[in-house]
């Protein structure tokens, strides 16, 4: 990370755009004085886990909120401060962090906890990486906690990605079940509020917990978050108005601080690649498009080819037909034509409907039920949450689908005709 200190002149080049680029990395935890507009949330999390610092049992807490609302940051921040405060009261407190989008099974999560604890202590026993079950990892966890710590804060980030929630039960019952005397406080984090309902079904009352909701940032908060990291850039590289524009774009979309920072970074990289000495509003706009396409690609990366084709079908109808919303049937008709184009066997209309519902869950499309009168029954209307242009780009990044018409080709298909079918022949 020390860009300008490398001894080899080959790597010593001065970066004309960035000064401390690491400030714009996703995992970067800013100092306290760079954290903006989350005082209440910090207080609330501290109130739940804070008892640890006085040698009392903590509460468990679940944090819900969309991506980029500071959940991971605030959790880590408060946990670290609690650890420091505990230490100054001569209480040994550990902080453990598990990203459940990676460690997405109970075995993986417990293995990571055990290894992490071993790393923090002088624990002598070998902890096998494979070939052992969850129970063995729990054994190590209880033993290390018992030997070395009075208290521990366990952050389970993106907990909705975990295949089951047994770990919550194990952690919250550990004392009662006399596995360890160490106080355990769990901070669970989920990007999906829907997880709340499934959680209630999955766990029993032993995981008593409070709930906190983090809200998206508004433009002025995003502006301040970025201002606080302006020194990621060389002096006078950011043109006037760029941070304001970036904040406005990010606020309009999702109030997502991560996206705002990513756009800023991408704009800097664009400027550097094109040999520009400053970052302009044009760079920000271009970076925002790239970021949006990346977001869509990220969201759909795990989706099947048919889900992608369904999205493409809806996008292409919007582009050529000019309407905002389409019925499942209308999307299906277009989808069948597109399958022909890429030599793929279409799935059934009902199958497609399920794909669309899945996409709705991911937040790429919105579906709303419309009453069609008593005889017709109700039907769903689907709309894209993003610019159809971005969907077309993101879908075409799949190498098996790059033959599909580009946005410009679709656009030319029918300049203003409404609801006209895609002319498949013109692309073959
Ligand atoms: N209030 C804030 N002040 C400063 N930076 C923030 C704030 N909230 C989020 N960030 C930054 O935005 C990015 C995303 O935040 P993160 O905590 O990962 O969001 P979440 O976990 O809710 O998806 C991180 O780089 C983080 O440092
Ligand atoms: Mg997070």
CSV table of N, CA, C and O in Angstrom, one decimal, residues 32-130:
chain,number,residue,atom,x,y,z
A,32,UNK,N,-12.7,7.2,13.4
A,32,UNK,CA,-13.9,7.7,13.9
A,32,UNK,C,-14.3,9.0,13.4
A,32,UNK,O,-15.5,9.3,13.1
A,33,UNK,N,-13.3,9.9,13.2
A,33,UNK,CA,-13.7,11.3,12.8
A,33,UNK,C,-14.1,11.3,11.3
A,33,UNK,O,-14.4,12.4,10.8
A,34,UNK,N,-14.0,10.2,10.6
A,34,UNK,CA,-14.4,10.2,9.2
A,34,UNK,C,-15.7,9.5,9.1
A,34,UNK,O,-16.2,9.3,8.0
A,35,UNK,N,-16.3,9.0,10.2
A,35,UNK,CA,-17.6,8.4,10.1
A,35,UNK,C,-18.7,9.4,10.2
A,35,UNK,O,-18.7,10.3,11.1
A,36,UNK,N,-19.6,9.4,9.2
A,36,UNK,CA,-20.6,10.5,9.1
A,36,UNK,C,-22.0,10.0,9.4
A,36,UNK,O,-22.4,9.0,9.0
A,37,UNK,N,-22.7,10.8,10.2
A,37,UNK,CA,-24.2,10.6,10.3
A,37,UNK,C,-24.7,9.3,10.9
A,37,UNK,O,-25.8,8.9,10.5
A,38,UNK,N,-23.9,8.7,11.7
A,38,UNK,CA,-24.3,7.4,12.2
A,38,UNK,C,-24.2,7.4,13.8
A,38,UNK,O,-24.1,6.3,14.4
A,39,UNK,N,-24.3,8.6,14.4
A,39,UNK,CA,-24.1,8.7,15.8
A,39,UNK,C,-25.2,7.9,16.6
A,39,UNK,O,-24.9,7.1,17.5
A,40,UNK,N,-26.4,8.0,16.1
A,40,UNK,CA,-27.5,7.2,16.8
A,40,UNK,C,-27.3,5.7,16.7
A,40,UNK,O,-27.5,5.0,17.6
A,41,UNK,N,-26.9,5.3,15.5
A,41,UNK,CA,-26.7,3.9,15.3
A,41,UNK,C,-25.5,3.4,16.1
A,41,UNK,O,-25.6,2.3,16.7
A,42,UNK,N,-24.4,4.2,16.2
A,42,UNK,CA,-23.3,3.8,17.0
A,42,UNK,C,-23.7,3.7,18.5
A,42,UNK,O,-23.4,2.7,19.2
A,43,UNK,N,-24.5,4.6,18.9
A,43,UNK,CA,-25.0,4.6,20.3
A,43,UNK,C,-25.9,3.3,20.5
A,43,UNK,O,-25.8,2.7,21.6
A,44,UNK,N,-26.8,3.0,19.6
A,44,UNK,CA,-27.7,1.9,19.7
A,44,UNK,C,-26.9,0.6,19.8
A,44,UNK,O,-27.2,-0.3,20.6
A,45,UNK,N,-25.9,0.4,18.9
A,45,UNK,CA,-25.2,-0.9,18.9
A,45,UNK,C,-24.4,-0.9,20.2
A,45,UNK,O,-24.4,-2.0,20.9
A,46,UNK,N,-23.8,0.2,20.6
A,46,UNK,CA,-23.0,0.2,21.8
A,46,UNK,C,-23.9,-0.1,23.0
A,46,UNK,O,-23.5,-0.8,24.0
A,47,UNK,N,-25.2,0.3,23.0
A,47,UNK,CA,-26.1,0.0,24.1
A,47,UNK,C,-26.3,-1.5,24.3
A,47,UNK,O,-26.5,-2.0,25.4
A,48,UNK,N,-26.3,-2.2,23.1
A,48,UNK,CA,-26.6,-3.6,23.2
A,48,UNK,C,-25.4,-4.4,23.6
A,48,UNK,O,-25.6,-5.4,24.4
A,49,UNK,N,-24.2,-4.1,23.1
A,49,UNK,CA,-23.1,-4.9,23.5
A,49,UNK,C,-22.3,-4.4,24.6
A,49,UNK,O,-21.4,-5.0,25.2
A,50,UNK,N,-22.6,-3.1,25.0
A,50,UNK,CA,-21.7,-2.4,25.9
A,50,UNK,C,-21.5,-3.0,27.3
A,50,UNK,O,-20.5,-2.7,27.9
A,51,UNK,N,-22.5,-3.8,27.7
A,51,UNK,CA,-22.5,-4.3,29.1
A,51,UNK,C,-21.2,-5.1,29.3
A,51,UNK,O,-20.6,-5.2,30.4
A,52,UNK,N,-20.6,-5.6,28.2
A,52,UNK,CA,-19.4,-6.4,28.2
A,52,UNK,C,-18.3,-5.6,28.9
A,52,UNK,O,-17.5,-6.1,29.6
A,53,UNK,N,-18.3,-4.3,28.6
A,53,UNK,CA,-17.2,-3.5,29.1
A,53,UNK,C,-17.2,-3.3,30.6
A,53,UNK,O,-16.3,-2.9,31.2
A,54,UNK,N,-18.4,-3.6,31.2
A,54,UNK,CA,-18.5,-3.5,32.6
A,54,UNK,C,-18.5,-4.9,33.3
A,54,UNK,O,-18.9,-5.0,34.5
A,55,UNK,N,-18.2,-5.9,32.5
A,55,UNK,CA,-18.2,-7.3,33.0
A,55,UNK,C,-19.6,-7.9,33.2
A,55,UNK,O,-19.8,-8.8,33.9
A,56,UNK,N,-20.6,-7.3,32.4
A,56,UNK,CA,-21.9,-7.9,32.5
A,56,UNK,C,-22.3,-8.5,31.1
A,56,UNK,O,-21.6,-8.3,30.1
A,57,UNK,N,-23.3,-9.4,31.1
A,57,UNK,CA,-23.7,-10.0,29.9
A,57,UNK,C,-24.3,-9.1,28.9
A,57,UNK,O,-25.1,-8.2,29.2
A,58,UNK,N,-23.9,-9.2,27.6
A,58,UNK,CA,-24.4,-8.3,26.5
A,58,UNK,C,-25.7,-8.8,26.0
A,58,UNK,O,-26.1,-9.9,26.2
A,59,UNK,N,-26.3,-7.9,25.2
A,59,UNK,CA,-27.5,-8.4,24.4
A,59,UNK,C,-27.0,-8.8,23.0
A,59,UNK,O,-26.0,-8.2,22.5
A,60,UNK,N,-27.8,-9.7,22.4
A,60,UNK,CA,-27.5,-9.9,20.9
A,60,UNK,C,-28.3,-8.9,20.1
A,60,UNK,O,-29.3,-8.4,20.6
A,61,UNK,N,-27.8,-8.6,18.9
A,61,UNK,CA,-28.5,-7.6,18.1
A,61,UNK,C,-28.4,-8.0,16.7
A,61,UNK,O,-27.5,-8.6,16.2
A,62,UNK,N,-29.5,-7.8,16.0
A,62,UNK,CA,-29.6,-8.0,14.5
A,62,UNK,C,-29.7,-6.6,13.9
A,62,UNK,O,-30.5,-5.8,14.2
A,63,UNK,N,-28.8,-6.4,12.9
A,63,UNK,CA,-28.9,-5.1,12.1
A,63,UNK,C,-29.4,-5.4,10.7
A,63,UNK,O,-28.8,-6.2,10.0
A,64,UNK,N,-30.4,-4.7,10.3
A,64,UNK,CA,-30.9,-4.8,9.0
A,64,UNK,C,-30.7,-3.5,8.2
A,64,UNK,O,-30.7,-2.4,8.8
A,65,UNK,N,-30.5,-3.6,6.9
A,65,UNK,CA,-30.4,-2.4,6.1
A,65,UNK,C,-29.8,-2.7,4.7
A,65,UNK,O,-29.2,-3.8,4.6
A,66,UNK,N,-30.1,-1.9,3.7
A,66,UNK,CA,-29.6,-2.1,2.4
A,66,UNK,C,-28.1,-2.1,2.3
A,66,UNK,O,-27.5,-1.6,3.3
A,67,UNK,N,-27.5,-2.5,1.3
A,67,UNK,CA,-26.0,-2.5,1.1
A,67,UNK,C,-25.6,-1.0,1.1
A,67,UNK,O,-26.3,-0.1,0.7
A,68,UNK,N,-24.4,-0.8,1.7
A,68,UNK,CA,-23.8,0.5,1.7
A,68,UNK,C,-24.4,1.5,2.7
A,68,UNK,O,-24.2,2.7,2.6
A,69,UNK,N,-25.1,0.9,3.7
A,69,UNK,CA,-25.6,1.9,4.7
A,69,UNK,C,-24.8,1.9,6.0
A,69,UNK,O,-25.2,2.4,7.0
A,70,UNK,N,-23.6,1.3,5.9
A,70,UNK,CA,-22.6,1.4,7.0
A,70,UNK,C,-22.8,0.3,8.1
A,70,UNK,O,-22.2,0.4,9.2
A,71,UNK,N,-23.5,-0.8,7.8
A,71,UNK,CA,-23.7,-1.8,8.8
A,71,UNK,C,-22.4,-2.5,9.2
A,71,UNK,O,-22.1,-2.6,10.4
A,72,UNK,N,-21.6,-2.9,8.2
A,72,UNK,CA,-20.4,-3.6,8.6
A,72,UNK,C,-19.4,-2.6,9.3
A,72,UNK,O,-18.8,-3.0,10.3
A,73,UNK,N,-19.3,-1.5,8.7
A,73,UNK,CA,-18.4,-0.5,9.3
A,73,UNK,C,-18.8,-0.2,10.8
A,73,UNK,O,-17.9,-0.2,11.7
A,74,UNK,N,-20.0,0.1,11.0
A,74,UNK,CA,-20.4,0.5,12.4
A,74,UNK,C,-20.3,-0.6,13.4
A,74,UNK,O,-19.8,-0.5,14.5
A,75,UNK,N,-20.6,-1.8,12.9
A,75,UNK,CA,-20.4,-3.0,13.8
A,75,UNK,C,-18.9,-3.2,14.2
A,75,UNK,O,-18.6,-3.4,15.4
A,76,UNK,N,-18.1,-3.1,13.2
A,76,UNK,CA,-16.6,-3.3,13.5
A,76,UNK,C,-16.1,-2.1,14.4
A,76,UNK,O,-15.4,-2.4,15.3
A,77,UNK,N,-16.6,-1.0,14.1
A,77,UNK,CA,-16.2,0.2,14.8
A,77,UNK,C,-16.6,0.1,16.3
A,77,UNK,O,-15.7,0.3,17.2
A,78,UNK,N,-17.8,-0.2,16.6
A,78,UNK,CA,-18.3,-0.3,17.9
A,78,UNK,C,-17.7,-1.5,18.7
A,78,UNK,O,-17.2,-1.4,19.8
A,79,UNK,N,-17.5,-2.6,18.0
A,79,UNK,CA,-16.9,-3.8,18.6
A,79,UNK,C,-15.5,-3.5,19.0
A,79,UNK,O,-15.1,-3.8,20.1
A,80,UNK,N,-14.7,-2.8,18.2
A,80,UNK,CA,-13.3,-2.5,18.5
A,80,UNK,C,-13.3,-1.5,19.7
A,80,UNK,O,-12.4,-1.7,20.6
A,81,UNK,N,-14.2,-0.6,19.7
A,81,UNK,CA,-14.2,0.4,20.8
A,81,UNK,C,-14.6,-0.3,22.1
A,81,UNK,O,-14.0,0.0,23.2
A,82,UNK,N,-15.5,-1.2,22.0
A,82,UNK,CA,-16.0,-2.0,23.2
A,82,UNK,C,-14.8,-2.8,23.7
A,82,UNK,O,-14.6,-2.9,25.0
A,83,UNK,N,-14.0,-3.4,22.8
A,83,UNK,CA,-12.9,-4.2,23.2
A,83,UNK,C,-11.9,-3.3,24.0
A,83,UNK,O,-11.4,-3.7,25.0
A,84,UNK,N,-11.6,-2.1,23.4
A,84,UNK,CA,-10.7,-1.2,24.1
A,84,UNK,C,-11.1,-0.8,25.5
A,84,UNK,O,-10.4,-0.8,26.4
A,85,UNK,N,-12.4,-0.5,25.5
A,85,UNK,CA,-13.0,0.0,26.8
A,85,UNK,C,-13.0,-1.2,27.8
A,85,UNK,O,-12.7,-1.0,29.0
A,86,UNK,N,-13.2,-2.4,27.3
A,86,UNK,CA,-13.2,-3.5,28.2
A,86,UNK,C,-11.8,-3.7,28.8
A,86,UNK,O,-11.6,-3.9,30.0
A,87,UNK,N,-10.8,-3.6,27.9
A,87,UNK,CA,-9.4,-3.8,28.3
A,87,UNK,C,-9.0,-2.8,29.4
A,87,UNK,O,-8.3,-3.2,30.3
A,88,UNK,N,-9.5,-1.6,29.2
A,88,UNK,CA,-9.1,-0.6,30.2
A,88,UNK,C,-9.7,-0.9,31.6
A,88,UNK,O,-9.4,-0.4,32.6
A,89,UNK,N,-10.8,-1.8,31.6
A,89,UNK,CA,-11.4,-2.2,32.8
A,89,UNK,C,-10.8,-3.6,33.2
A,89,UNK,O,-11.4,-4.3,34.0
A,90,UNK,N,-9.7,-4.0,32.5
A,90,UNK,CA,-9.1,-5.3,32.8
A,90,UNK,C,-10.0,-6.5,32.5
A,90,UNK,O,-10.0,-7.5,33.2
A,91,UNK,N,-10.8,-6.3,31.5
A,91,UNK,CA,-11.7,-7.4,31.0
A,91,UNK,C,-11.1,-7.8,29.6
A,91,UNK,O,-10.9,-7.0,28.7
A,92,UNK,N,-10.8,-9.1,29.5
A,92,UNK,CA,-10.3,-9.6,28.2
A,92,UNK,C,-11.4,-9.9,27.3
A,92,UNK,O,-12.2,-10.8,27.5
A,93,UNK,N,-11.5,-9.1,26.2
A,93,UNK,CA,-12.6,-9.2,25.3
A,93,UNK,C,-12.1,-9.4,23.9
A,93,UNK,O,-11.2,-8.7,23.4
A,94,UNK,N,-12.6,-10.5,23.2
A,94,UNK,CA,-12.2,-10.7,21.8
A,94,UNK,C,-13.2,-10.2,20.9
A,94,UNK,O,-14.4,-10.1,21.3
A,95,UNK,N,-12.8,-9.9,19.7
A,95,UNK,CA,-13.8,-9.5,18.6
A,95,UNK,C,-13.5,-10.5,17.5
A,95,UNK,O,-12.4,-10.7,17.0
A,96,UNK,N,-14.6,-11.1,17.0
A,96,UNK,CA,-14.5,-12.1,15.9
A,96,UNK,C,-15.4,-11.6,14.8
A,96,UNK,O,-16.6,-11.3,15.0
A,97,UNK,N,-14.9,-11.7,13.6
A,97,UNK,CA,-15.7,-11.2,12.4
A,97,UNK,C,-15.8,-12.3,11.4
A,97,UNK,O,-14.8,-12.9,11.0
A,98,UNK,N,-17.0,-12.7,11.0
A,98,UNK,CA,-17.2,-13.7,10.0
A,98,UNK,C,-18.0,-13.1,8.8
A,98,UNK,O,-19.1,-12.6,9.1
A,99,UNK,N,-17.5,-13.2,7.6
A,99,UNK,CA,-18.2,-12.8,6.5
A,99,UNK,C,-19.0,-14.0,6.0
A,99,UNK,O,-18.3,-14.9,5.3
A,100,UNK,N,-20.2,-14.1,6.3
A,100,UNK,CA,-21.0,-15.4,5.9
A,100,UNK,C,-21.3,-15.5,4.5
A,100,UNK,O,-21.8,-16.5,4.0
A,101,UNK,N,-21.0,-14.5,3.7
A,101,UNK,CA,-21.2,-14.7,2.2
A,101,UNK,C,-20.0,-15.6,1.7
A,101,UNK,O,-20.1,-16.2,0.7
A,102,UNK,N,-18.9,-15.6,2.5
A,102,UNK,CA,-17.8,-16.5,2.1
A,102,UNK,C,-17.9,-17.8,2.9
A,102,UNK,O,-17.9,-18.9,2.4
A,103,UNK,N,-18.0,-17.6,4.2
A,103,UNK,CA,-18.1,-18.8,5.1
A,103,UNK,C,-19.6,-19.1,5.3
A,103,UNK,O,-20.2,-18.7,6.3
A,104,UNK,N,-20.2,-19.7,4.3
A,104,UNK,CA,-21.6,-19.8,4.2
A,104,UNK,C,-22.3,-21.0,4.7
A,104,UNK,O,-23.4,-21.3,4.4
A,105,UNK,N,-21.5,-21.9,5.4
A,105,UNK,CA,-22.1,-23.0,6.1
A,105,UNK,C,-21.6,-23.0,7.5
A,105,UNK,O,-20.7,-22.3,7.9
A,106,UNK,N,-22.3,-23.7,8.4
A,106,UNK,CA,-22.0,-23.7,9.8
A,106,UNK,C,-20.6,-24.2,10.0
A,106,UNK,O,-19.9,-23.7,10.8
A,107,UNK,N,-20.2,-25.2,9.2
A,107,UNK,CA,-18.8,-25.7,9.4
A,107,UNK,C,-17.8,-24.7,9.0
A,107,UNK,O,-16.8,-24.5,9.8
A,108,UNK,N,-18.0,-24.0,7.9
A,108,UNK,CA,-17.0,-23.0,7.5
A,108,UNK,C,-17.0,-21.8,8.5
A,108,UNK,O,-15.9,-21.3,8.9
A,109,UNK,N,-18.2,-21.4,9.0
A,109,UNK,CA,-18.2,-20.3,9.9
A,109,UNK,C,-17.5,-20.7,11.3
A,109,UNK,O,-16.7,-19.9,11.8
A,110,UNK,N,-17.8,-21.9,11.8
A,110,UNK,CA,-17.2,-22.3,13.0
A,110,UNK,C,-15.7,-22.5,12.9
A,110,UNK,O,-14.9,-22.2,13.8
A,111,UNK,N,-15.3,-23.0,11.7
A,111,UNK,CA,-13.9,-23.2,11.5
A,111,UNK,C,-13.2,-21.8,11.5
A,111,UNK,O,-12.1,-21.7,12.2
A,112,UNK,N,-13.8,-20.9,10.9
A,112,UNK,CA,-13.2,-19.5,10.9
A,112,UNK,C,-13.1,-18.9,12.3
A,112,UNK,O,-12.1,-18.4,12.6
A,113,UNK,N,-14.1,-19.1,13.0
A,113,UNK,CA,-14.1,-18.6,14.4
A,113,UNK,C,-13.0,-19.3,15.2
A,113,UNK,O,-12.2,-18.6,15.9
A,114,UNK,N,-12.9,-20.6,15.1
A,114,UNK,CA,-11.9,-21.3,15.8
A,114,UNK,C,-10.5,-20.9,15.4
A,114,UNK,O,-9.6,-20.6,16.3
A,115,UNK,N,-10.2,-20.8,14.1
A,115,UNK,CA,-8.9,-20.4,13.6
A,115,UNK,C,-8.6,-19.0,14.0
A,115,UNK,O,-7.4,-18.7,14.4
A,116,UNK,N,-9.5,-18.1,14.0
A,116,UNK,CA,-9.4,-16.8,14.3
A,116,UNK,C,-9.0,-16.6,15.8
A,116,UNK,O,-8.1,-15.9,16.2
A,117,UNK,N,-9.7,-17.4,16.6
A,117,UNK,CA,-9.4,-17.4,18.1
A,117,UNK,C,-8.0,-17.9,18.3
A,117,UNK,O,-7.2,-17.4,19.2
A,118,UNK,N,-7.6,-19.0,17.6
A,118,UNK,CA,-6.3,-19.6,17.8
A,118,UNK,C,-5.2,-18.5,17.5
A,118,UNK,O,-4.2,-18.4,18.2
A,119,UNK,N,-5.5,-17.8,16.4
A,119,UNK,CA,-4.5,-16.8,15.9
A,119,UNK,C,-4.4,-15.7,17.0
A,119,UNK,O,-3.3,-15.1,17.2
A,120,UNK,N,-5.4,-15.4,17.7
A,120,UNK,CA,-5.4,-14.3,18.7
A,120,UNK,C,-4.8,-14.7,20.0
A,120,UNK,O,-4.6,-13.9,20.9
A,121,UNK,N,-4.6,-16.1,20.2
A,121,UNK,CA,-4.1,-16.6,21.5
A,121,UNK,C,-2.9,-17.5,21.2
A,121,UNK,O,-2.5,-17.7,20.1
A,122,UNK,N,-2.4,-18.0,22.3
A,122,UNK,CA,-1.3,-19.0,22.1
A,122,UNK,C,-1.8,-20.4,22.1
A,122,UNK,O,-1.0,-21.3,22.5
A,123,UNK,N,-3.0,-20.6,21.6
A,123,UNK,CA,-3.6,-21.9,21.7
A,123,UNK,C,-2.7,-23.0,21.0
A,123,UNK,O,-2.3,-22.8,19.8
A,124,UNK,N,-2.4,-24.0,21.7
A,124,UNK,CA,-1.4,-25.0,21.2
A,124,UNK,C,-2.0,-26.1,20.3
A,124,UNK,O,-1.3,-26.6,19.4
A,125,UNK,N,-3.2,-26.4,20.5
A,125,UNK,CA,-3.8,-27.6,19.8
A,125,UNK,C,-3.9,-27.3,18.3
A,125,UNK,O,-4.2,-26.2,17.9
A,126,UNK,N,-3.8,-28.4,17.5
A,126,UNK,CA,-4.0,-28.3,16.1
A,126,UNK,C,-5.5,-28.2,15.8
A,126,UNK,O,-6.3,-29.0,16.3
A,127,UNK,N,-5.8,-27.3,14.9
A,127,UNK,CA,-7.2,-27.2,14.4
A,127,UNK,C,-7.2,-27.7,13.0
A,127,UNK,O,-6.7,-26.9,12.1
A,128,UNK,N,-7.8,-28.9,12.7
A,128,UNK,CA,-7.7,-29.4,11.3
A,128,UNK,C,-8.6,-28.5,10.4
A,128,UNK,O,-9.6,-28.0,10.8
A,129,UNK,N,-8.1,-28.3,9.1
A,129,UNK,CA,-8.8,-27.5,8.2
A,129,UNK,C,-9.9,-28.3,7.5
A,129,UNK,O,-10.9,-27.7,7.1
A,130,UNK,N,-9.8,-29.6,7.4
A,130,UNK,CA,-10.8,-30.4,6.8
A,130,UNK,C,-10.9,-31.7,7.5
A,130,UNK,O,-10.1,-32.1,8.3
